[in-house]
Short mmCIF file of C-alpha atoms in Angstrom, two decimals:
data_model
loop_
_atom_site.label_atom_id
_atom_site.label_comp_id
_atom_site.label_asym_id
_atom_site.label_seq_id
_atom_site.Cartn_x
_atom_site.Cartn_y
_atom_site.Cartn_z
CA MET A 1 46.99 -8.36 -13.59
CA ASP A 2 44.94 -9.06 -16.67
CA SER A 3 41.84 -6.94 -16.98
CA ASP A 4 40.46 -9.17 -19.77
CA THR A 5 39.59 -11.83 -17.22
CA ASN A 6 36.93 -9.61 -15.67
CA SER A 7 33.31 -9.80 -16.68
CA ASN A 8 30.30 -7.49 -16.65
CA PRO A 9 27.90 -7.52 -13.70
CA THR A 10 25.27 -10.16 -14.30
CA ASN A 11 22.44 -7.93 -13.16
CA SER A 12 21.33 -5.69 -16.01
CA GLY A 13 20.48 -2.99 -13.50
CA ASP A 14 24.00 -2.71 -12.16
CA GLU A 15 25.53 0.75 -12.05
CA ALA A 16 27.85 1.76 -14.87
CA VAL A 17 31.02 1.27 -12.85
CA VAL A 18 34.40 0.01 -13.98
CA PHE A 19 37.45 -0.10 -11.73
CA GLU A 20 40.64 -2.16 -11.78
CA VAL A 21 43.33 -2.83 -9.19
CA ASP A 22 45.35 -5.65 -7.70
CA GLY A 23 43.13 -8.68 -7.29
CA GLU A 24 43.83 -8.97 -3.58
CA MET A 25 41.80 -5.88 -2.77
CA MET A 26 38.30 -6.02 -1.23
CA THR A 27 35.28 -5.09 -3.34
CA GLU A 28 31.94 -3.43 -2.78
CA VAL A 29 29.20 -3.09 -5.40
CA VAL A 30 27.40 0.11 -6.30
CA THR A 31 24.33 -0.36 -8.47
CA SER A 32 21.81 1.74 -10.35
CA ASP A 33 18.93 1.36 -12.76
CA GLU A 34 21.04 2.05 -15.85
CA PRO A 35 22.90 -0.79 -17.62
CA PHE A 36 26.61 -0.32 -18.20
CA ASP A 37 27.65 0.41 -21.76
CA ASP A 38 31.15 -1.08 -21.81
CA MET A 39 33.88 -0.87 -24.41
CA SER A 40 33.06 -4.30 -25.85
CA GLU A 41 29.56 -3.06 -26.72
CA THR A 42 31.05 0.04 -28.27
CA ALA A 43 33.45 -2.07 -30.33
CA SER A 44 30.56 -4.25 -31.47
CA GLU A 45 28.62 -1.21 -32.60
CA MET A 46 31.64 -0.02 -34.54
CA ASN A 47 32.03 -3.39 -36.27
CA ASP A 48 28.39 -3.33 -37.35
CA ASP A 49 28.61 0.17 -38.73
CA ASP A 50 29.82 0.92 -42.22
CA ASN A 51 31.07 4.36 -41.47
CA LEU A 52 33.36 5.38 -38.62
CA GLU A 53 32.08 8.93 -38.61
CA GLU A 54 28.51 7.75 -38.07
CA VAL A 55 29.63 5.72 -35.07
CA PHE A 56 31.35 8.67 -33.43
CA GLU A 57 28.41 10.96 -34.20
CA GLU A 58 26.01 8.48 -32.59
CA GLU A 59 28.20 8.33 -29.47
CA GLU A 60 28.23 12.12 -29.26
CA GLU A 61 24.43 12.21 -29.58
CA ASP A 62 24.11 9.64 -26.79
CA GLU A 63 26.31 11.75 -24.56
CA GLU A 64 24.20 14.83 -25.23
CA ASP A 65 21.09 12.93 -24.09
CA ILE A 66 22.58 12.21 -20.66
CA ASN A 67 21.01 14.30 -17.91
CA VAL A 68 24.09 15.51 -16.04
CA ILE A 69 23.45 16.58 -12.46
CA ASP A 70 24.93 19.98 -11.62
CA ILE A 71 26.46 19.60 -8.16
CA SER A 72 28.60 22.73 -8.35
CA THR A 73 28.46 25.21 -5.48
CA LEU A 74 29.49 28.25 -7.50
CA LYS A 75 29.16 29.42 -11.10
CA PHE A 76 31.37 32.03 -12.81
CA GLU A 77 29.41 33.73 -15.59
CA GLY A 78 30.95 36.26 -17.97
CA HIS A 79 32.50 34.50 -20.96
CA SER A 80 30.47 34.64 -24.16
CA ASP A 81 32.15 31.57 -25.68
CA SER A 82 33.71 28.29 -24.58
CA VAL A 83 36.00 28.36 -21.53
CA TYR A 84 39.32 26.68 -22.43
CA CYS A 85 41.40 27.04 -19.26
CA VAL A 86 41.06 27.60 -15.53
CA LYS A 87 43.65 28.18 -12.80
CA ILE A 88 43.34 28.67 -9.04
CA HIS A 89 45.70 31.11 -7.33
CA PRO A 90 48.42 29.19 -5.42
CA THR A 91 48.31 31.32 -2.26
CA ILE A 92 45.26 33.62 -2.25
CA PRO A 93 42.00 31.83 -1.40
CA GLY A 94 39.06 32.77 -3.57
CA LEU A 95 41.02 33.98 -6.61
CA VAL A 96 40.54 32.21 -9.96
CA ALA A 97 41.58 32.96 -13.55
CA THR A 98 39.88 31.73 -16.73
CA GLY A 99 40.39 32.08 -20.48
CA GLY A 100 38.02 31.44 -23.37
CA GLY A 101 37.08 31.50 -27.00
CA ASP A 102 35.75 35.06 -26.69
CA ASP A 103 39.39 36.31 -26.78
CA LYS A 104 39.18 37.29 -23.11
CA ALA A 105 40.51 36.18 -19.77
CA TYR A 106 38.97 36.94 -16.39
CA ILE A 107 40.21 37.29 -12.83
CA TRP A 108 37.47 36.23 -10.42
CA ARG A 109 37.15 36.68 -6.68
CA TYR A 110 34.71 34.70 -4.62
CA GLU A 111 33.87 34.31 -0.95
CA ASN A 112 31.43 31.97 0.81
CA ASP A 113 30.30 30.46 -2.50
CA THR A 114 29.50 33.89 -3.95
CA VAL A 115 31.33 35.73 -6.74
CA ILE A 116 32.21 39.16 -5.38
CA SER A 117 34.15 40.62 -8.35
CA SER A 118 35.42 39.93 -11.86
CA ILE A 119 38.09 41.70 -13.89
CA PRO A 120 38.04 41.20 -17.69
CA LEU A 121 41.48 41.03 -19.29
CA VAL A 122 41.19 42.33 -22.86
CA GLY A 123 43.79 42.73 -25.58
CA HIS A 124 44.09 39.32 -27.21
CA THR A 125 42.69 39.03 -30.73
CA ASP A 126 42.13 35.27 -30.71
CA SER A 127 41.08 32.52 -28.31
CA VAL A 128 42.81 32.49 -24.93
CA THR A 129 43.89 28.89 -24.44
CA ASN A 130 46.29 29.13 -21.49
CA VAL A 131 46.31 30.93 -18.15
CA GLY A 132 48.72 30.46 -15.25
CA PHE A 133 50.06 32.11 -12.10
CA ASN A 134 53.80 32.44 -11.54
CA TYR A 135 55.60 30.75 -8.66
CA ASP A 136 54.76 33.37 -6.02
CA GLY A 137 51.32 34.27 -7.40
CA LYS A 138 52.20 37.90 -8.19
CA PHE A 139 51.67 37.65 -11.95
CA LEU A 140 49.11 36.01 -14.20
CA MET A 141 50.04 34.81 -17.69
CA THR A 142 47.61 34.48 -20.61
CA GLY A 143 48.49 32.86 -23.94
CA ALA A 144 46.37 32.96 -27.08
CA TYR A 145 46.21 31.83 -30.68
CA ASP A 146 47.14 35.38 -31.72
CA GLY A 147 50.77 34.47 -30.92
CA VAL A 148 51.02 36.77 -27.90
CA VAL A 149 51.62 36.01 -24.22
CA ARG A 150 50.46 38.75 -21.87
CA VAL A 151 51.49 39.11 -18.22
CA TRP A 152 49.10 40.83 -15.78
CA ASP A 153 49.09 41.80 -12.15
CA ALA A 154 47.30 38.84 -10.60
CA GLN A 155 45.18 40.95 -8.26
CA THR A 156 44.51 44.21 -10.10
CA GLY A 157 44.51 42.96 -13.70
CA VAL A 158 46.90 45.70 -14.84
CA LEU A 159 48.93 44.67 -17.90
CA GLN A 160 52.61 44.33 -17.01
CA CYS A 161 54.36 42.77 -19.98
CA VAL A 162 53.72 41.71 -23.59
CA LEU A 163 55.67 38.79 -25.11
CA GLU A 164 55.63 38.38 -28.89
CA GLY A 165 57.33 36.20 -31.48
CA PRO A 166 55.68 32.87 -32.37
CA GLU A 167 53.06 32.34 -35.03
CA ASP A 168 50.58 31.27 -32.37
CA VAL A 169 50.66 30.02 -28.79
CA GLU A 170 49.56 26.41 -28.39
CA TRP A 171 50.64 26.27 -24.75
CA CYS A 172 52.75 28.29 -22.29
CA ARG A 173 54.30 27.55 -18.90
CA TRP A 174 55.97 29.47 -16.07
CA HIS A 175 59.32 28.48 -14.62
CA ASN A 176 58.75 26.92 -11.19
CA LYS A 177 61.23 29.20 -9.43
CA GLY A 178 61.46 32.37 -11.51
CA ASN A 179 59.68 34.73 -13.90
CA ALA A 180 60.61 32.96 -17.12
CA ILE A 181 57.98 31.71 -19.57
CA ILE A 182 58.15 29.17 -22.41
CA ALA A 183 55.56 28.84 -25.16
CA GLY A 184 55.15 26.38 -28.01
CA SER A 185 53.83 27.11 -31.47
CA ARG A 186 52.60 25.29 -34.55
CA ASP A 187 55.51 26.86 -36.47
CA SER A 188 57.75 24.17 -34.82
CA THR A 189 59.45 26.61 -32.41
CA VAL A 190 59.50 27.09 -28.64
CA TRP A 191 60.14 30.58 -27.27
CA MET A 192 61.51 31.53 -23.85
CA TRP A 193 61.23 35.02 -22.35
CA LEU A 194 62.22 36.77 -19.16
CA THR A 195 59.33 38.88 -17.92
CA SER A 196 59.34 42.16 -16.03
CA ALA A 197 56.87 44.52 -14.40
CA VAL A 198 55.62 47.79 -15.89
CA SER A 199 58.11 50.54 -16.62
CA ALA A 200 58.58 53.64 -14.48
CA SER A 201 56.13 55.45 -16.75
CA GLY A 202 53.50 52.79 -16.11
CA GLU A 203 53.65 51.36 -19.64
CA PRO A 204 53.79 47.58 -20.17
CA THR A 205 57.25 46.27 -21.04
CA LYS A 206 58.07 44.04 -23.99
CA GLY A 207 59.90 41.33 -22.11
CA GLN A 208 63.19 39.81 -23.20
CA CYS A 209 63.36 36.81 -25.54
CA VAL A 210 66.34 34.78 -24.37
CA GLN A 211 65.99 31.57 -26.44
CA VAL A 212 64.19 30.12 -29.41
CA PHE A 213 64.32 26.31 -29.48
CA ALA A 214 63.94 24.81 -32.97
CA GLY A 215 64.10 21.17 -33.98
CA HIS A 216 60.65 19.62 -33.98
CA ASP A 217 59.20 18.57 -37.31
CA GLY A 218 55.80 20.23 -37.16
CA GLU A 219 53.74 21.71 -34.36
CA VAL A 220 55.15 21.76 -30.83
CA SER A 221 52.07 20.42 -29.10
CA SER A 222 53.13 20.29 -25.44
CA GLY A 223 55.91 21.33 -23.10
CA THR A 224 57.04 22.14 -19.59
CA PHE A 225 60.01 23.09 -17.47
CA SER A 226 61.40 20.21 -15.45
CA TYR A 227 60.32 20.75 -11.87
CA ASP A 228 63.85 21.62 -10.78
CA GLY A 229 64.01 24.20 -13.57
CA LYS A 230 67.16 22.77 -15.14
CA HIS A 231 65.60 21.57 -18.41
CA VAL A 232 62.98 22.50 -20.97
CA CYS A 233 60.99 19.50 -22.16
CA THR A 234 58.80 19.58 -25.26
CA GLY A 235 56.63 17.18 -27.24
CA GLY A 236 55.68 17.55 -30.86
CA GLU A 237 53.47 16.50 -33.71
CA ASP A 238 56.43 14.40 -34.91
CA GLY A 239 55.99 12.06 -31.92
CA SER A 240 59.26 13.02 -30.26
CA VAL A 241 59.95 14.30 -26.75
CA ARG A 242 62.93 16.66 -26.72
CA LEU A 243 65.18 17.78 -23.88
CA TRP A 244 66.69 21.29 -24.12
CA ALA A 245 69.31 23.28 -22.21
CA PRO A 246 67.68 26.61 -21.24
CA LYS A 247 70.93 28.59 -21.17
CA THR A 248 72.40 27.45 -24.50
CA GLY A 249 69.26 26.52 -26.40
CA LEU A 250 70.84 23.23 -27.50
CA CYS A 251 68.86 20.01 -27.78
CA LYS A 252 70.42 17.58 -25.30
CA HIS A 253 68.40 14.48 -26.22
CA VAL A 254 65.53 13.25 -28.39
CA TYR A 255 63.19 10.48 -27.25
CA GLN A 256 61.76 9.07 -30.48
CA ASP A 257 60.89 5.85 -32.35
CA HIS A 258 60.73 3.11 -29.68
CA PHE A 259 61.45 5.71 -26.99
CA GLY A 260 58.86 8.19 -28.29
CA HIS A 261 55.28 8.28 -29.51
CA ASN A 262 53.69 7.21 -32.77
CA GLY A 263 51.99 10.51 -33.47
CA THR A 264 51.40 13.79 -31.68
CA VAL A 265 52.54 14.15 -28.06
CA THR A 266 49.44 15.58 -26.41
CA CYS A 267 50.64 16.25 -22.86
CA LEU A 268 53.74 16.47 -20.65
CA ALA A 269 54.26 16.80 -16.89
CA SER A 270 57.25 16.90 -14.55
CA ASN A 271 57.41 15.02 -11.26
CA PRO A 272 57.07 17.52 -8.39
CA LEU A 273 59.06 15.21 -6.11
CA ASP A 274 61.81 14.36 -8.60
CA GLY A 275 62.72 16.91 -11.28
CA ASP A 276 64.66 14.21 -13.14
CA ILE A 277 61.49 12.38 -14.23
CA ILE A 278 58.80 13.47 -16.69
CA ILE A 279 55.72 11.77 -18.10
CA SER A 280 54.21 12.11 -21.58
CA GLY A 281 50.95 11.07 -23.22
CA GLY A 282 50.21 10.76 -26.90
CA ILE A 283 47.62 10.34 -29.58
CA ASP A 284 48.82 6.73 -29.87
CA GLY A 285 47.25 5.91 -26.50
CA LYS A 286 50.62 5.40 -24.80
CA VAL A 287 52.10 6.92 -21.65
CA LEU A 288 55.89 7.18 -21.31
CA LEU A 289 57.85 7.64 -18.09
CA LEU A 290 61.20 9.24 -18.95
CA GLN A 291 64.37 9.92 -17.00
CA LEU A 292 66.25 13.07 -18.02
CA SER A 293 69.74 12.58 -16.55
CA ASN A 294 70.33 9.11 -18.00
CA LYS A 295 68.15 9.65 -21.09
CA LYS A 296 66.21 6.48 -20.31
CA LEU A 297 62.71 5.21 -20.95
CA LEU A 298 61.73 3.97 -17.48
CA GLN A 299 58.24 2.68 -18.21
CA LYS A 300 55.81 2.47 -21.11
CA PHE A 301 52.12 2.20 -20.24
CA GLN A 302 49.37 1.34 -22.74
CA HIS A 303 46.47 3.51 -21.65
CA CYS A 304 44.24 2.87 -24.68
CA ALA A 305 44.30 -0.35 -26.69
CA GLU A 306 43.80 -0.48 -30.45
CA VAL A 307 40.33 -1.48 -31.62
CA ASP A 308 39.87 -3.11 -35.04
CA THR A 309 36.84 -2.09 -37.04
CA GLU A 310 35.66 -2.10 -40.63
CA ALA A 311 34.77 0.92 -42.71
CA GLU A 312 33.37 1.65 -46.13
CA ALA A 313 35.27 4.25 -48.09
CA GLU A 314 33.22 7.23 -49.14
CA ALA A 315 34.11 10.11 -51.39
CA GLY A 316 35.42 13.04 -49.46
CA ASP A 317 35.84 11.21 -46.16
CA GLY A 318 39.60 11.57 -46.27
CA MET A 319 40.20 7.83 -45.89
CA ASP A 320 41.54 5.78 -48.80
CA LEU A 321 39.79 2.53 -47.90
CA ASP A 322 38.09 -0.34 -49.67
CA GLU A 323 34.92 -1.86 -48.33
CA GLY A 324 35.71 -4.27 -45.53
CA ASP A 325 39.16 -2.86 -44.84
CA SER A 326 40.26 -3.12 -41.23
CA VAL A 327 40.90 0.15 -39.46
CA LYS A 328 42.68 0.48 -36.11
CA VAL A 329 41.14 3.07 -33.81
CA VAL A 330 43.10 4.30 -30.78
CA SER A 331 41.84 6.79 -28.21
CA SER A 332 44.42 9.41 -27.30
CA VAL A 333 45.77 10.27 -23.87
CA GLU A 334 44.88 13.88 -23.04
CA CYS A 335 46.33 14.48 -19.56
CA VAL A 336 49.02 13.04 -17.29
CA GLY A 337 50.27 13.74 -13.78
CA PHE A 338 52.12 12.52 -10.70
CA SER A 339 51.15 11.82 -7.11
CA ASN A 340 52.41 14.60 -4.87
CA LEU A 341 52.86 12.25 -1.92
CA ALA A 342 56.30 10.73 -1.49
CA GLN A 343 54.98 7.41 -0.14
CA TYR A 344 53.05 6.72 -3.36
CA LYS A 345 55.19 6.18 -6.46
CA TRP A 346 52.21 6.61 -8.71
CA CYS A 347 51.39 8.49 -11.89
CA ALA A 348 48.07 8.89 -13.67
CA SER A 349 46.71 9.35 -17.18
CA GLY A 350 43.34 10.37 -18.59
CA GLY A 351 42.14 9.47 -22.07
CA VAL A 352 39.47 10.03 -24.67
CA ASP A 353 38.28 6.51 -23.80
CA LYS A 354 36.67 8.13 -20.73
CA THR A 355 38.98 6.47 -18.23
CA LEU A 356 41.38 7.65 -15.56
CA LYS A 357 44.20 5.18 -14.92
CA VAL A 358 46.66 5.07 -12.03
CA TRP A 359 50.04 3.41 -12.63
CA ASP A 360 52.77 2.12 -10.36
CA MET A 361 55.98 3.82 -11.50
CA ILE A 362 58.21 1.14 -9.92
CA THR A 363 56.54 -2.06 -11.14
CA GLY A 364 54.85 -0.64 -14.22
CA GLN A 365 51.56 -2.27 -13.22
CA LEU A 366 48.13 -0.72 -13.52
CA ARG A 367 46.79 0.01 -10.04
CA ALA A 368 43.36 1.36 -10.88
CA THR A 369 41.05 2.18 -13.78
CA CYS A 370 38.19 4.58 -13.09
CA ARG A 371 35.33 4.59 -15.54
CA TYR A 372 31.66 5.48 -15.10
CA ILE A 373 30.16 5.83 -11.66
CA HIS A 374 26.92 7.43 -10.54
CA LEU A 375 27.20 8.75 -7.01
CA SER A 376 25.43 12.09 -6.88
CA MET A 377 27.40 13.11 -3.83
CA LEU A 378 29.54 11.08 -1.48
CA TYR A 379 30.58 13.54 1.17
CA THR A 380 31.72 13.89 4.77
CA PRO A 381 32.80 17.04 6.64
CA LEU A 382 36.42 16.02 6.13
CA TYR A 383 36.55 15.42 2.39
CA GLY A 384 34.42 15.41 -0.74
CA ILE A 385 34.19 13.14 -3.75
CA TYR A 386 32.14 14.65 -6.56
CA THR A 387 30.89 12.70 -9.55
CA SER A 388 28.43 13.04 -12.43
CA LEU A 389 26.53 10.67 -14.66
CA CYS A 390 29.19 10.69 -17.39
CA TYR A 391 32.45 10.48 -15.50
CA ILE A 392 34.07 10.18 -12.12
CA HIS A 393 35.92 13.16 -10.72
CA LEU A 394 38.07 12.19 -7.74
CA SER A 395 39.42 15.57 -6.80
CA MET A 396 40.90 14.08 -3.65
CA LEU A 397 41.76 10.51 -4.68
CA TYR A 398 44.23 10.34 -1.87
CA THR A 399 45.55 12.28 1.11
CA PRO A 400 47.93 11.32 3.92
CA LEU A 401 44.84 10.20 5.86
CA TYR A 402 43.28 7.75 3.44
CA VAL A 403 43.62 5.89 0.16
CA ILE A 404 40.86 4.80 -2.17
CA TYR A 405 41.31 1.49 -3.95
CA THR A 406 39.07 0.19 -6.71
CA SER A 407 38.62 -3.07 -8.60
CA PRO A 408 37.06 -4.22 -11.91
CA TRP A 409 33.35 -3.37 -12.27
CA TYR A 410 33.03 -2.48 -8.57
CA ILE A 411 34.02 0.23 -6.20
CA HIS A 412 35.40 -0.73 -2.82
CA LEU A 413 36.62 1.56 -0.13
CA SER A 414 38.97 -0.92 1.49
CA MET A 415 41.20 1.65 3.11
CA LEU A 416 39.02 4.75 3.29
CA TYR A 417 39.50 5.59 6.91
CA THR A 418 41.09 7.85 9.50
CA PRO A 419 41.11 7.61 13.31
CA LEU A 420 38.02 9.83 13.23
CA TYR A 421 35.71 7.92 10.96
CA VAL A 422 35.06 4.79 8.93
CA ILE A 423 32.85 4.52 5.87
CA TYR A 424 31.17 1.25 4.93
CA THR A 425 29.27 0.47 1.75
CA SER A 426 26.69 -2.21 0.98
CA LEU A 427 25.33 -3.88 -2.14
CA TRP A 428 22.49 -1.50 -2.90
CA TYR A 429 23.33 1.62 -1.00
CA ILE A 430 25.95 3.37 1.06
CA HIS A 431 25.48 3.60 4.77
CA LEU A 432 27.56 5.63 7.17
CA SER A 433 27.28 3.27 10.10
CA MET A 434 30.34 4.60 11.84
CA LEU A 435 30.59 8.17 10.66
CA TYR A 436 31.46 9.95 13.84
CA THR A 437 33.97 12.16 15.59
CA PRO A 438 33.97 13.61 19.12
CA LEU A 439 31.99 16.52 17.62
CA TYR A 440 29.18 14.64 15.85
#
């Protein structure tokens, strides 16, 4: 499939929608009054501009002017600075944890779309950038730039354990089957601790550092346990993905050069259905599918293509360029993940280019690209798809009951169905001509 063969909608009023899948799929058009600002227009603007920074600043200003519709049903208010991380409790409905730039974390409880309580977690002296519940939901972990990981009782907020050692904490992760934590730092190290509850006297424990993994050249920017818990996987500023033995602390393999990234590894994830496979995304716009046991690169996906532009060197801009020099601009990949359904061998990546892309892990082909869509609320009693003016958020892109397929510049719901209902769309609007069950 070659996405370059697709063209923009001919009607200038068409909705800003971009989707890509196998050409055999059906298509339906969703339109609006706003013209679509595609990547070719953006590239043209960049070519006409003499300064890259001005281009990016103009794009940011345009984004700020967009009137985003708030379709949330609940708002958690308490942080006095940016919120950097959010986690939902794995087993207790209505329990959420957040962390922010005000050096605090919060445990929230809500019921029937109403916040009923909040517990501030204080003690960090710098921004809280990571929160996470352990495998059974008993403990909550918070990691901050102050170099400390704190472990709390997930329901009461009582401090249980304090883990210290690294210069700062860029990220931290729980083991999937036990109370072990790993954390990466900009000092090129990864620390692993065993946590414990409060002592008999009620005082928080210090935790036990069992390994320090060292080998990256520069900041360790991402990491995770393999889903089966047998390996520690890390990505660094040096562009490498490294595989570690948790018990010995030895580096078992390094994916680098052709098998790694050209620049910082921004994200890592382990396949929940196969602990032998991980996925990485990088600042180079690439996504790598890696096998741990055989040390193989299974697939390499190009999420973001390089864009050539010209720039005029200016004093103090940090770029040693002559007027007219060509500069390659690549948008980074910021998040990756796997389908949690065994029948779909798919993985996904999200980038700074404002796209979500779904990949076939077997064939290596791009199945779908989701860009702008304006559907204020497409909802039935059985599922919800929520979107805004700037991006599409498919929180339930698939379930065992239905699959959503998309194609270039259009959205089509070719297989959005269950035995209880069928949704049809038309050129100018969506109609629910057969939205029914025995109850309604």
